[in-house]
mmCIF file with all atom_site columns, C-alpha atoms in Angstrom:
data_model
loop_
_atom_site.group_PDB
_atom_site.id
_atom_site.type_symbol
_atom_site.label_atom_id
_atom_site.label_alt_id
_atom_site.label_comp_id
_atom_site.label_asym_id
_atom_site.label_entity_id
_atom_site.label_seq_id
_atom_site.pdbx_PDB_ins_code
_atom_site.Cartn_x
_atom_site.Cartn_y
_atom_site.Cartn_z
_atom_site.occupancy
_atom_site.B_iso_or_equiv
_atom_site.pdbx_formal_charge
_atom_site.auth_seq_id
_atom_site.auth_comp_id
_atom_site.auth_asym_id
_atom_site.auth_atom_id
_atom_site.pdbx_PDB_model_num
ATOM 1   C CA . ALA P 1 1   ? 94.726  107.740 84.182  1.00 77.00 ? 9   ALA P CA 1
ATOM 2   C CA . GLN P 1 2   ? 96.064  104.715 85.766  1.00 86.00 ? 10  GLN P CA 1
ATOM 3   C CA . THR P 1 3   ? 94.792  102.937 89.263  1.00 94.00 ? 11  THR P CA 1
ATOM 4   C CA . VAL P 1 4   ? 96.238  100.959 91.714  1.00 97.00 ? 12  VAL P CA 1
ATOM 5   C CA . THR P 1 5   ? 93.066  99.576  94.173  1.00 97.00 ? 13  THR P CA 1
ATOM 6   C CA . GLN P 1 6   ? 94.274  97.137  96.919  1.00 98.00 ? 14  GLN P CA 1
ATOM 7   C CA . SER P 1 7   ? 91.225  95.697  98.528  1.00 96.00 ? 15  SER P CA 1
ATOM 8   C CA . GLN P 1 8   ? 92.457  94.757  101.735 1.00 97.00 ? 16  GLN P CA 1
ATOM 9   C CA . PRO P 1 9   ? 92.716  97.292  104.648 1.00 97.00 ? 17  PRO P CA 1
ATOM 10  C CA . GLU P 1 10  ? 94.694  95.341  107.148 1.00 98.00 ? 18  GLU P CA 1
ATOM 11  C CA . MET P 1 11  ? 95.699  90.881  107.168 1.00 98.00 ? 19  MET P CA 1
ATOM 12  C CA . SER P 1 12  ? 97.000  89.246  109.843 1.00 97.00 ? 20  SER P CA 1
ATOM 13  C CA . VAL P 1 13  ? 99.322  86.147  109.905 1.00 98.00 ? 21  VAL P CA 1
ATOM 14  C CA . GLN P 1 14  ? 101.005 83.776  112.665 1.00 98.00 ? 22  GLN P CA 1
ATOM 15  C CA . GLU P 1 15  ? 104.149 83.580  112.425 1.00 98.00 ? 23  GLU P CA 1
ATOM 16  C CA . ALA P 1 16  ? 106.126 81.112  110.197 1.00 98.00 ? 24  ALA P CA 1
ATOM 17  C CA . GLU P 1 17  ? 102.607 80.716  108.227 1.00 98.00 ? 25  GLU P CA 1
ATOM 18  C CA . THR P 1 18  ? 102.094 82.296  104.500 1.00 98.00 ? 26  THR P CA 1
ATOM 19  C CA . VAL P 1 19  ? 99.812  85.648  103.749 1.00 98.00 ? 27  VAL P CA 1
ATOM 20  C CA . THR P 1 20  ? 98.647  86.955  100.251 1.00 98.00 ? 28  THR P CA 1
ATOM 21  C CA . LEU P 1 21  ? 98.216  90.338  99.565  1.00 98.00 ? 29  LEU P CA 1
ATOM 22  C CA . SER P 1 22  ? 96.027  91.482  96.843  1.00 98.00 ? 30  SER P CA 1
ATOM 23  C CA . CYS P 1 23  ? 96.448  94.342  94.284  1.00 98.00 ? 31  CYS P CA 1
ATOM 24  C CA . THR P 1 24  ? 94.736  95.171  91.474  1.00 98.00 ? 32  THR P CA 1
ATOM 25  C CA . TYR P 1 25  ? 95.626  98.151  88.576  1.00 97.00 ? 33  TYR P CA 1
ATOM 26  C CA . ASP P 1 26  ? 94.017  99.862  85.328  1.00 95.00 ? 34  ASP P CA 1
ATOM 27  C CA . THR P 1 27  ? 96.088  100.433 82.550  1.00 92.00 ? 35  THR P CA 1
ATOM 28  C CA . SER P 1 28  ? 95.474  101.122 79.166  1.00 90.00 ? 36  SER P CA 1
ATOM 29  C CA . GLU P 1 29  ? 99.985  100.611 78.956  1.00 87.00 ? 37  GLU P CA 1
ATOM 30  C CA . SER P 1 30  ? 101.377 98.078  77.487  1.00 87.00 ? 38  SER P CA 1
ATOM 31  C CA . ASN P 1 31  ? 104.795 98.652  78.777  1.00 88.00 ? 39  ASN P CA 1
ATOM 32  C CA . TYR P 1 32  ? 105.536 99.741  82.591  1.00 92.00 ? 40  TYR P CA 1
ATOM 33  C CA . TYR P 1 33  ? 106.369 97.820  86.094  1.00 93.00 ? 41  TYR P CA 1
ATOM 34  C CA . LEU P 1 34  ? 105.123 96.743  89.245  1.00 96.00 ? 42  LEU P CA 1
ATOM 35  C CA . PHE P 1 35  ? 105.974 97.126  92.956  1.00 96.00 ? 43  PHE P CA 1
ATOM 36  C CA . TRP P 1 36  ? 105.678 96.143  96.154  1.00 98.00 ? 44  TRP P CA 1
ATOM 37  C CA . TYR P 1 37  ? 106.720 98.528  99.231  1.00 97.00 ? 45  TYR P CA 1
ATOM 38  C CA . LYS P 1 38  ? 106.907 97.767  102.677 1.00 98.00 ? 46  LYS P CA 1
ATOM 39  C CA . GLN P 1 39  ? 106.085 100.440 104.752 1.00 98.00 ? 47  GLN P CA 1
ATOM 40  C CA . PRO P 1 40  ? 107.282 99.518  108.798 1.00 97.00 ? 48  PRO P CA 1
ATOM 41  C CA . PRO P 1 41  ? 106.784 102.074 111.255 1.00 94.00 ? 49  PRO P CA 1
ATOM 42  C CA . SER P 1 42  ? 109.939 103.591 111.094 1.00 95.00 ? 50  SER P CA 1
ATOM 43  C CA . ARG P 1 43  ? 107.694 105.186 108.176 1.00 96.00 ? 51  ARG P CA 1
ATOM 44  C CA . GLN P 1 44  ? 110.556 103.859 105.818 1.00 96.00 ? 52  GLN P CA 1
ATOM 45  C CA . MET P 1 45  ? 109.671 103.251 102.312 1.00 97.00 ? 53  MET P CA 1
ATOM 46  C CA . ILE P 1 46  ? 111.130 100.062 100.998 1.00 96.00 ? 54  ILE P CA 1
ATOM 47  C CA . LEU P 1 47  ? 111.339 98.768  98.096  1.00 96.00 ? 55  LEU P CA 1
ATOM 48  C CA . VAL P 1 48  ? 110.338 94.402  98.199  1.00 97.00 ? 56  VAL P CA 1
ATOM 49  C CA . ILE P 1 49  ? 110.217 93.542  94.777  1.00 97.00 ? 57  ILE P CA 1
ATOM 50  C CA . ARG P 1 50  ? 109.494 94.905  91.326  1.00 95.00 ? 58  ARG P CA 1
ATOM 51  C CA . GLN P 1 51  ? 108.051 93.171  87.803  1.00 96.00 ? 59  GLN P CA 1
ATOM 52  C CA . GLU P 1 52  ? 108.602 94.080  83.905  1.00 93.00 ? 60  GLU P CA 1
ATOM 53  C CA . ALA P 1 53  ? 105.173 94.009  82.405  1.00 93.00 ? 61  ALA P CA 1
ATOM 54  C CA . TYR P 1 54  ? 107.440 91.984  79.389  1.00 91.00 ? 62  TYR P CA 1
ATOM 55  C CA . LYS P 1 55  ? 108.203 89.342  81.559  1.00 91.00 ? 63  LYS P CA 1
ATOM 56  C CA . GLN P 1 56  ? 106.197 86.639  81.819  1.00 87.00 ? 64  GLN P CA 1
ATOM 57  C CA . GLN P 1 57  ? 108.456 85.124  84.914  1.00 94.00 ? 65  GLN P CA 1
ATOM 58  C CA . ASN P 1 58  ? 106.895 85.929  88.536  1.00 97.00 ? 66  ASN P CA 1
ATOM 59  C CA . ALA P 1 59  ? 109.009 87.717  90.503  1.00 96.00 ? 67  ALA P CA 1
ATOM 60  C CA . THR P 1 60  ? 110.817 86.095  93.401  1.00 97.00 ? 68  THR P CA 1
ATOM 61  C CA . GLU P 1 61  ? 113.118 88.105  96.697  1.00 96.00 ? 69  GLU P CA 1
ATOM 62  C CA . ASN P 1 62  ? 113.950 85.417  99.379  1.00 96.00 ? 70  ASN P CA 1
ATOM 63  C CA . ARG P 1 63  ? 110.276 84.705  100.966 1.00 98.00 ? 71  ARG P CA 1
ATOM 64  C CA . PHE P 1 64  ? 108.484 87.230  98.533  1.00 98.00 ? 72  PHE P CA 1
ATOM 65  C CA . SER P 1 65  ? 107.252 86.147  95.448  1.00 98.00 ? 73  SER P CA 1
ATOM 66  C CA . VAL P 1 66  ? 104.702 87.954  92.937  1.00 98.00 ? 74  VAL P CA 1
ATOM 67  C CA . ASN P 1 67  ? 101.850 86.069  90.894  1.00 98.00 ? 75  ASN P CA 1
ATOM 68  C CA . PHE P 1 68  ? 101.226 88.865  88.307  1.00 97.00 ? 76  PHE P CA 1
ATOM 69  C CA . GLN P 1 69  ? 97.988  88.345  85.918  1.00 96.00 ? 77  GLN P CA 1
ATOM 70  C CA . LYS P 1 70  ? 98.566  91.097  83.048  1.00 95.00 ? 78  LYS P CA 1
ATOM 71  C CA . ALA P 1 71  ? 95.581  89.923  81.338  1.00 94.00 ? 79  ALA P CA 1
ATOM 72  C CA . ALA P 1 72  ? 93.332  90.238  85.089  1.00 96.00 ? 80  ALA P CA 1
ATOM 73  C CA . LYS P 1 73  ? 95.858  93.586  85.406  1.00 96.00 ? 81  LYS P CA 1
ATOM 74  C CA . SER P 1 74  ? 96.249  91.963  88.719  1.00 97.00 ? 82  SER P CA 1
ATOM 75  C CA . PHE P 1 75  ? 99.904  91.690  91.280  1.00 98.00 ? 83  PHE P CA 1
ATOM 76  C CA . SER P 1 76  ? 99.577  90.035  94.808  1.00 98.00 ? 84  SER P CA 1
ATOM 77  C CA . LEU P 1 77  ? 102.303 89.695  96.877  1.00 98.00 ? 85  LEU P CA 1
ATOM 78  C CA . LYS P 1 78  ? 102.891 86.464  98.598  1.00 98.00 ? 86  LYS P CA 1
ATOM 79  C CA . ILE P 1 79  ? 105.229 85.835  101.532 1.00 98.00 ? 87  ILE P CA 1
ATOM 80  C CA . SER P 1 80  ? 105.867 82.778  102.947 1.00 98.00 ? 88  SER P CA 1
ATOM 81  C CA . ASP P 1 81  ? 107.251 81.565  106.416 1.00 98.00 ? 89  ASP P CA 1
ATOM 82  C CA . SER P 1 82  ? 106.058 84.796  107.457 1.00 98.00 ? 90  SER P CA 1
ATOM 83  C CA . GLN P 1 83  ? 107.985 86.705  110.305 1.00 98.00 ? 91  GLN P CA 1
ATOM 84  C CA . LEU P 1 84  ? 107.793 89.229  113.491 1.00 98.00 ? 92  LEU P CA 1
ATOM 85  C CA . GLY P 1 85  ? 109.322 91.915  110.828 1.00 97.00 ? 93  GLY P CA 1
ATOM 86  C CA . ASP P 1 86  ? 107.202 91.596  108.353 1.00 98.00 ? 94  ASP P CA 1
ATOM 87  C CA . THR P 1 87  ? 104.460 93.452  110.109 1.00 98.00 ? 95  THR P CA 1
ATOM 88  C CA . ALA P 1 88  ? 104.309 96.945  108.297 1.00 98.00 ? 96  ALA P CA 1
ATOM 89  C CA . MET P 1 89  ? 101.696 98.676  106.084 1.00 98.00 ? 97  MET P CA 1
ATOM 90  C CA . TYR P 1 90  ? 102.378 97.576  102.157 1.00 98.00 ? 98  TYR P CA 1
ATOM 91  C CA . PHE P 1 91  ? 101.787 99.600  99.129  1.00 98.00 ? 99  PHE P CA 1
ATOM 92  C CA . CYS P 1 92  ? 101.515 97.872  95.234  1.00 98.00 ? 100 CYS P CA 1
ATOM 93  C CA . ALA P 1 93  ? 102.614 101.006 93.233  1.00 96.00 ? 101 ALA P CA 1
ATOM 94  C CA . PHE P 1 94  ? 102.566 100.787 89.330  1.00 93.00 ? 102 PHE P CA 1
ATOM 95  C CA . THR P 1 95  ? 104.393 103.157 86.793  1.00 92.00 ? 103 THR P CA 1
ATOM 96  C CA . GLU P 1 96  ? 105.570 103.103 83.513  1.00 87.00 ? 104 GLU P CA 1
ATOM 97  C CA . ALA P 1 97  ? 108.229 102.386 81.111  1.00 82.00 ? 105 ALA P CA 1
ATOM 98  C CA . GLY P 1 98  ? 108.957 106.477 79.930  1.00 71.00 ? 106 GLY P CA 1
ATOM 99  C CA . GLY P 1 99  ? 106.561 108.146 78.120  1.00 68.00 ? 107 GLY P CA 1
ATOM 100 C CA . THR P 1 100 ? 105.073 111.473 79.733  1.00 68.00 ? 108 THR P CA 1
ATOM 101 C CA . SER P 1 101 ? 104.523 110.250 82.991  1.00 71.00 ? 109 SER P CA 1
ATOM 102 C CA . TYR P 1 102 ? 108.115 109.071 83.633  1.00 75.00 ? 110 TYR P CA 1
ATOM 103 C CA . GLY P 1 103 ? 109.082 108.061 87.120  1.00 81.00 ? 111 GLY P CA 1
ATOM 104 C CA . LYS P 1 104 ? 105.761 108.938 88.627  1.00 88.00 ? 112 LYS P CA 1
ATOM 105 C CA . LEU P 1 105 ? 104.545 106.199 91.204  1.00 92.00 ? 113 LEU P CA 1
ATOM 106 C CA . THR P 1 106 ? 100.817 105.146 91.792  1.00 95.00 ? 114 THR P CA 1
ATOM 107 C CA . PHE P 1 107 ? 100.003 103.627 94.899  1.00 97.00 ? 115 PHE P CA 1
ATOM 108 C CA . GLY P 1 108 ? 97.607  101.757 96.069  1.00 97.00 ? 116 GLY P CA 1
ATOM 109 C CA . GLN P 1 109 ? 95.445  102.708 99.191  1.00 97.00 ? 117 GLN P CA 1
ATOM 110 C CA . GLY P 1 110 ? 97.559  100.271 100.873 1.00 98.00 ? 118 GLY P CA 1
ATOM 111 C CA . THR P 1 111 ? 97.584  97.277  103.146 1.00 98.00 ? 119 THR P CA 1
ATOM 112 C CA . ILE P 1 112 ? 98.610  96.819  107.105 1.00 98.00 ? 120 ILE P CA 1
ATOM 113 C CA . LEU P 1 113 ? 99.983  93.297  107.583 1.00 98.00 ? 121 LEU P CA 1
ATOM 114 C CA . THR P 1 114 ? 100.428 92.358  111.318 1.00 98.00 ? 122 THR P CA 1
ATOM 115 C CA . VAL P 1 115 ? 102.872 88.688  112.272 1.00 98.00 ? 123 VAL P CA 1
ATOM 116 C CA . HIS P 1 116 ? 101.621 87.757  115.552 1.00 97.00 ? 124 HIS P CA 1
ATOM 117 C CA . PRO P 1 117 ? 104.150 85.378  117.585 1.00 96.00 ? 125 PRO P CA 1
ATOM 118 C CA . GLU K 2 1   ? 126.239 106.517 102.101 1.00 88.00 ? 11  GLU K CA 1
ATOM 119 C CA . ALA K 2 2   ? 124.143 107.182 99.192  1.00 87.00 ? 12  ALA K CA 1
ATOM 120 C CA . GLN K 2 3   ? 120.854 109.199 100.452 1.00 95.00 ? 13  GLN K CA 1
ATOM 121 C CA . VAL K 2 4   ? 117.828 111.152 100.624 1.00 98.00 ? 14  VAL K CA 1
ATOM 122 C CA . THR K 2 5   ? 117.392 113.342 103.646 1.00 98.00 ? 15  THR K CA 1
ATOM 123 C CA . GLN K 2 6   ? 114.751 115.541 104.726 1.00 98.00 ? 16  GLN K CA 1
ATOM 124 C CA . ASN K 2 7   ? 114.297 118.357 106.616 1.00 98.00 ? 17  ASN K CA 1
ATOM 125 C CA . PRO K 2 8   ? 112.329 118.588 109.242 1.00 98.00 ? 18  PRO K CA 1
ATOM 126 C CA . ARG K 2 9   ? 111.140 115.577 109.939 1.00 97.00 ? 19  ARG K CA 1
ATOM 127 C CA . TYR K 2 10  ? 108.766 116.490 112.113 1.00 97.00 ? 20  TYR K CA 1
ATOM 128 C CA . LEU K 2 11  ? 107.110 119.873 111.935 1.00 97.00 ? 21  LEU K CA 1
ATOM 129 C CA . ILE K 2 12  ? 104.382 121.235 113.710 1.00 97.00 ? 22  ILE K CA 1
ATOM 130 C CA . THR K 2 13  ? 102.753 124.720 112.823 1.00 96.00 ? 23  THR K CA 1
ATOM 131 C CA . VAL K 2 14  ? 99.606  127.197 111.697 1.00 97.00 ? 24  VAL K CA 1
ATOM 132 C CA . THR K 2 15  ? 97.464  128.322 108.965 1.00 97.00 ? 25  THR K CA 1
ATOM 133 C CA . GLY K 2 16  ? 98.604  130.734 106.680 1.00 97.00 ? 26  GLY K CA 1
ATOM 134 C CA . LYS K 2 17  ? 102.833 130.668 108.335 1.00 97.00 ? 27  LYS K CA 1
ATOM 135 C CA . LYS K 2 18  ? 105.161 129.854 104.725 1.00 97.00 ? 28  LYS K CA 1
ATOM 136 C CA . LEU K 2 19  ? 107.496 126.652 105.420 1.00 98.00 ? 29  LEU K CA 1
ATOM 137 C CA . THR K 2 20  ? 109.718 125.096 103.637 1.00 98.00 ? 30  THR K CA 1
ATOM 138 C CA . VAL K 2 21  ? 110.961 121.279 103.863 1.00 98.00 ? 31  VAL K CA 1
ATOM 139 C CA . THR K 2 22  ? 113.948 120.127 102.406 1.00 98.00 ? 32  THR K CA 1
ATOM 140 C CA . CYS K 2 23  ? 115.093 117.686 100.139 1.00 98.00 ? 33  CYS K CA 1
ATOM 141 C CA . SER K 2 24  ? 118.704 116.544 99.286  1.00 98.00 ? 34  SER K CA 1
ATOM 142 C CA . GLN K 2 25  ? 120.354 113.923 97.364  1.00 98.00 ? 35  GLN K CA 1
ATOM 143 C CA . ASN K 2 26  ? 123.600 112.704 97.116  1.00 96.00 ? 36  ASN K CA 1
ATOM 144 C CA . MET K 2 27  ? 123.839 110.095 94.161  1.00 95.00 ? 37  MET K CA 1
ATOM 145 C CA . ASN K 2 28  ? 123.770 112.806 91.351  1.00 94.00 ? 38  ASN K CA 1
ATOM 146 C CA . HIS K 2 29  ? 120.302 111.925 90.481  1.00 94.00 ? 39  HIS K CA 1
ATOM 147 C CA . GLU K 2 30  ? 118.295 113.878 87.594  1.00 93.00 ? 40  GLU K CA 1
ATOM 148 C CA . TYR K 2 31  ? 114.530 112.733 88.962  1.00 93.00 ? 41  TYR K CA 1
ATOM 149 C CA . MET K 2 32  ? 113.041 113.728 92.043  1.00 96.00 ? 42  MET K CA 1
ATOM 150 C CA . SER K 2 33  ? 109.358 113.910 92.989  1.00 96.00 ? 43  SER K CA 1
ATOM 151 C CA . TRP K 2 34  ? 107.336 114.970 96.133  1.00 98.00 ? 44  TRP K CA 1
ATOM 152 C CA . TYR K 2 35  ? 105.024 112.781 97.512  1.00 98.00 ? 45  TYR K CA 1
ATOM 153 C CA . ARG K 2 36  ? 101.826 112.530 100.015 1.00 98.00 ? 46  ARG K CA 1
ATOM 154 C CA . GLN K 2 37  ? 100.895 110.220 101.961 1.00 98.00 ? 47  GLN K CA 1
ATOM 155 C CA . ASP K 2 38  ? 97.131  110.936 103.657 1.00 97.00 ? 48  ASP K CA 1
ATOM 156 C CA . PRO K 2 39  ? 94.734  107.637 105.506 1.00 95.00 ? 49  PRO K CA 1
ATOM 157 C CA . GLY K 2 40  ? 93.456  105.185 102.415 1.00 93.00 ? 50  GLY K CA 1
ATOM 158 C CA . LEU K 2 41  ? 94.899  107.388 99.799  1.00 96.00 ? 51  LEU K CA 1
ATOM 159 C CA . GLY K 2 42  ? 98.591  105.896 99.711  1.00 96.00 ? 52  GLY K CA 1
ATOM 160 C CA . LEU K 2 43  ? 100.992 108.415 98.297  1.00 97.00 ? 53  LEU K CA 1
ATOM 161 C CA . ARG K 2 44  ? 100.309 110.832 95.553  1.00 97.00 ? 54  ARG K CA 1
ATOM 162 C CA . GLN K 2 45  ? 102.752 112.695 93.668  1.00 96.00 ? 55  GLN K CA 1
ATOM 163 C CA . ILE K 2 46  ? 102.350 116.878 94.078  1.00 98.00 ? 56  ILE K CA 1
ATOM 164 C CA . TYR K 2 47  ? 105.420 117.639 92.036  1.00 97.00 ? 57  TYR K CA 1
ATOM 165 C CA . TYR K 2 48  ? 108.283 115.962 89.637  1.00 94.00 ? 58  TYR K CA 1
ATOM 166 C CA . SER K 2 49  ? 111.205 117.544 88.316  1.00 94.00 ? 59  SER K CA 1
ATOM 167 C CA . MET K 2 50  ? 113.494 115.427 85.356  1.00 90.00 ? 60  MET K CA 1
ATOM 168 C CA . ASN K 2 51  ? 116.517 118.047 86.248  1.00 91.00 ? 61  ASN K CA 1
ATOM 169 C CA . VAL K 2 52  ? 117.656 121.085 87.157  1.00 92.00 ? 62  VAL K CA 1
ATOM 170 C CA . GLU K 2 53  ? 114.846 123.972 85.726  1.00 92.00 ? 63  GLU K CA 1
ATOM 171 C CA . VAL K 2 54  ? 112.640 121.448 84.552  1.00 91.00 ? 64  VAL K CA 1
ATOM 172 C CA . THR K 2 55  ? 109.934 120.673 87.380  1.00 94.00 ? 65  THR K CA 1
ATOM 173 C CA . ASP K 2 56  ? 106.009 119.866 86.663  1.00 93.00 ? 66  ASP K CA 1
ATOM 174 C CA . LYS K 2 57  ? 102.729 119.448 88.252  1.00 95.00 ? 67  LYS K CA 1
ATOM 175 C CA . GLY K 2 58  ? 101.654 115.857 89.728  1.00 94.00 ? 68  GLY K CA 1
ATOM 176 C CA . ASP K 2 59  ? 98.399  114.995 90.655  1.00 94.00 ? 69  ASP K CA 1
ATOM 177 C CA . VAL K 2 60  ? 97.799  117.030 93.638  1.00 97.00 ? 70  VAL K CA 1
ATOM 178 C CA . PRO K 2 61  ? 100.275 120.210 93.331  1.00 97.00 ? 71  PRO K CA 1
ATOM 179 C CA . GLU K 2 62  ? 97.675  123.017 94.893  1.00 97.00 ? 72  GLU K CA 1
ATOM 180 C CA . GLY K 2 63  ? 98.486  124.794 97.774  1.00 97.00 ? 73  GLY K CA 1
ATOM 181 C CA . TYR K 2 64  ? 102.495 123.553 96.741  1.00 98.00 ? 74  TYR K CA 1
ATOM 182 C CA . LYS K 2 65  ? 105.643 125.242 94.808  1.00 98.00 ? 75  LYS K CA 1
ATOM 183 C CA . VAL K 2 66  ? 108.737 123.979 94.075  1.00 98.00 ? 76  VAL K CA 1
ATOM 184 C CA . SER K 2 67  ? 111.743 124.868 92.141  1.00 96.00 ? 77  SER K CA 1
ATOM 185 C CA . ARG K 2 68  ? 114.849 123.168 91.496  1.00 97.00 ? 78  ARG K CA 1
ATOM 186 C CA . LYS K 2 69  ? 117.694 125.033 90.898  1.00 97.00 ? 79  LYS K CA 1
ATOM 187 C CA . GLU K 2 70  ? 120.362 122.589 92.163  1.00 96.00 ? 80  GLU K CA 1
ATOM 188 C CA . LYS K 2 71  ? 120.436 118.723 91.135  1.00 96.00 ? 81  LYS K CA 1
ATOM 189 C CA . ARG K 2 72  ? 120.663 117.785 94.791  1.00 97.00 ? 82  ARG K CA 1
ATOM 190 C CA . ASN K 2 73  ? 118.097 119.901 96.280  1.00 98.00 ? 83  ASN K CA 1
ATOM 191 C CA . PHE K 2 74  ? 114.250 119.531 95.614  1.00 98.00 ? 84  PHE K CA 1
ATOM 192 C CA . PRO K 2 75  ? 112.205 121.741 97.964  1.00 98.00 ? 85  PRO K CA 1
ATOM 193 C CA . LEU K 2 76  ? 109.156 122.331 98.560  1.00 98.00 ? 86  LEU K CA 1
ATOM 194 C CA . ILE K 2 77  ? 107.208 125.255 99.306  1.00 98.00 ? 87  ILE K CA 1
ATOM 195 C CA . LEU K 2 78  ? 103.892 125.555 101.478 1.00 98.00 ? 88  LEU K CA 1
ATOM 196 C CA . GLU K 2 79  ? 103.490 129.553 101.013 1.00 96.00 ? 89  GLU K CA 1
ATOM 197 C CA . SER K 2 80  ? 99.837  129.954 102.651 1.00 97.00 ? 90  SER K CA 1
ATOM 198 C CA . PRO K 2 81  ? 99.452  126.230 104.262 1.00 98.00 ? 91  PRO K CA 1
ATOM 199 C CA . SER K 2 82  ? 96.322  125.013 105.197 1.00 98.00 ? 92  SER K CA 1
ATOM 200 C CA . PRO K 2 83  ? 94.963  122.253 107.562 1.00 98.00 ? 93  PRO K CA 1
ATOM 201 C CA . ASN K 2 84  ? 94.332  119.965 104.612 1.00 97.00 ? 94  ASN K CA 1
ATOM 202 C CA . GLN K 2 85  ? 97.917  119.851 104.216 1.00 98.00 ? 95  GLN K CA 1
ATOM 203 C CA . THR K 2 86  ? 98.751  117.816 106.954 1.00 98.00 ? 96  THR K CA 1
ATOM 204 C CA . SER K 2 87  ? 100.726 114.724 106.284 1.00 98.00 ? 97  SER K CA 1
ATOM 205 C CA . LEU K 2 88  ? 103.299 112.592 106.073 1.00 98.00 ? 98  LEU K CA 1
ATOM 206 C CA . TYR K 2 89  ? 105.625 113.828 102.958 1.00 98.00 ? 99  TYR K CA 1
ATOM 207 C CA . PHE K 2 90  ? 108.276 112.306 101.091 1.00 98.00 ? 100 PHE K CA 1
ATOM 208 C CA . CYS K 2 91  ? 110.826 113.096 98.488  1.00 98.00 ? 101 CYS K CA 1
ATOM 209 C CA . ALA K 2 92  ? 112.333 110.630 96.256  1.00 97.00 ? 102 ALA K CA 1
ATOM 210 C CA . SER K 2 93  ? 115.444 110.613 93.541  1.00 95.00 ? 103 SER K CA 1
ATOM 211 C CA . SER K 2 94  ? 116.264 108.395 90.347  1.00 91.00 ? 104 SER K CA 1
ATOM 212 C CA . LEU K 2 95  ? 118.906 108.023 87.767  1.00 88.00 ? 105 LEU K CA 1
ATOM 213 C CA . PHE K 2 96  ? 116.728 109.024 84.442  1.00 81.00 ? 106 PHE K CA 1
ATOM 214 C CA . ALA K 2 97  ? 116.148 105.687 82.407  1.00 74.00 ? 107 ALA K CA 1
ATOM 215 C CA . GLY K 2 98  ? 115.040 106.793 79.465  1.00 71.00 ? 108 GLY K CA 1
ATOM 216 C CA . ASP K 2 99  ? 112.244 104.340 78.315  1.00 68.00 ? 109 ASP K CA 1
ATOM 217 C CA . GLY K 2 100 ? 112.768 102.321 81.335  1.00 73.00 ? 110 GLY K CA 1
ATOM 218 C CA . TYR K 2 101 ? 112.809 102.853 85.147  1.00 78.00 ? 111 TYR K CA 1
ATOM 219 C CA . ASN K 2 102 ? 115.463 102.756 87.300  1.00 81.00 ? 112 ASN K CA 1
ATOM 220 C CA . GLU K 2 103 ? 114.416 102.205 91.084  1.00 87.00 ? 113 GLU K CA 1
ATOM 221 C CA . GLN K 2 104 ? 114.015 105.527 93.192  1.00 90.00 ? 114 GLN K CA 1
ATOM 222 C CA . PHE K 2 105 ? 115.085 106.240 96.226  1.00 94.00 ? 115 PHE K CA 1
ATOM 223 C CA . PHE K 2 106 ? 112.620 107.555 99.113  1.00 97.00 ? 116 PHE K CA 1
ATOM 224 C CA . GLY K 2 107 ? 113.665 110.037 101.557 1.00 97.00 ? 117 GLY K CA 1
ATOM 225 C CA . PRO K 2 108 ? 112.999 109.016 105.539 1.00 97.00 ? 118 PRO K CA 1
ATOM 226 C CA . GLY K 2 109 ? 109.721 111.450 105.593 1.00 98.00 ? 119 GLY K CA 1
ATOM 227 C CA . THR K 2 110 ? 108.223 114.585 107.127 1.00 98.00 ? 120 THR K CA 1
ATOM 228 C CA . ARG K 2 111 ? 105.536 114.855 109.144 1.00 98.00 ? 121 ARG K CA 1
ATOM 229 C CA . LEU K 2 112 ? 103.828 117.702 108.881 1.00 98.00 ? 122 LEU K CA 1
ATOM 230 C CA . THR K 2 113 ? 100.509 119.149 111.035 1.00 98.00 ? 123 THR K CA 1
ATOM 231 C CA . VAL K 2 114 ? 98.953  122.491 110.329 1.00 98.00 ? 124 VAL K CA 1
ATOM 232 C CA . LEU K 2 115 ? 96.817  124.026 112.745 1.00 97.00 ? 125 LEU K CA 1
#
């Protein structure tokens, strides 16, 4: 069974600075996807960034980028130029590509990020 | 507007009183799923459905039932709720992508408290 671990329950950062959230996962699959979701106080689940395991290039979305280390099974999220609106719970998630567990997202425990003015 | 809706958004009930949380999507998605979110555990899948009349258990199905009689609706049924089912519940849906993956769209969540 796949597992996703986020070892940082809480993080804080000053506005405009950079912060990195950590995530490790365990799987025997070779083809899969990894995600970071943002959950603000409204509780809505918002997809921040997605990485396909077969792509070596790290995904980037504006101020958000990932460091995907497939051999180490590590998938960290870097937020540059942090903004107050980035304050939220962040979840790392994993899913197989197709297969018997199609569509099932396995989530980490979450990291609460607070951006201070 | 493309969306996943859930009702109710908040519910306080008592042990043993049957309840249903509805989920509806207007995107013609084949795949629908229910998750529960608990502190320190993240989100865990309860049940999922690949299409009409096709449902299966996720990781934490005990105490829950689902049905998929129409493509757009996927209700979650708690026939005899217990306090350990107090949680935040999310419904999600996506197009089926075979060997790939399509983004799942999440509903706004339902906060359930069982006394």
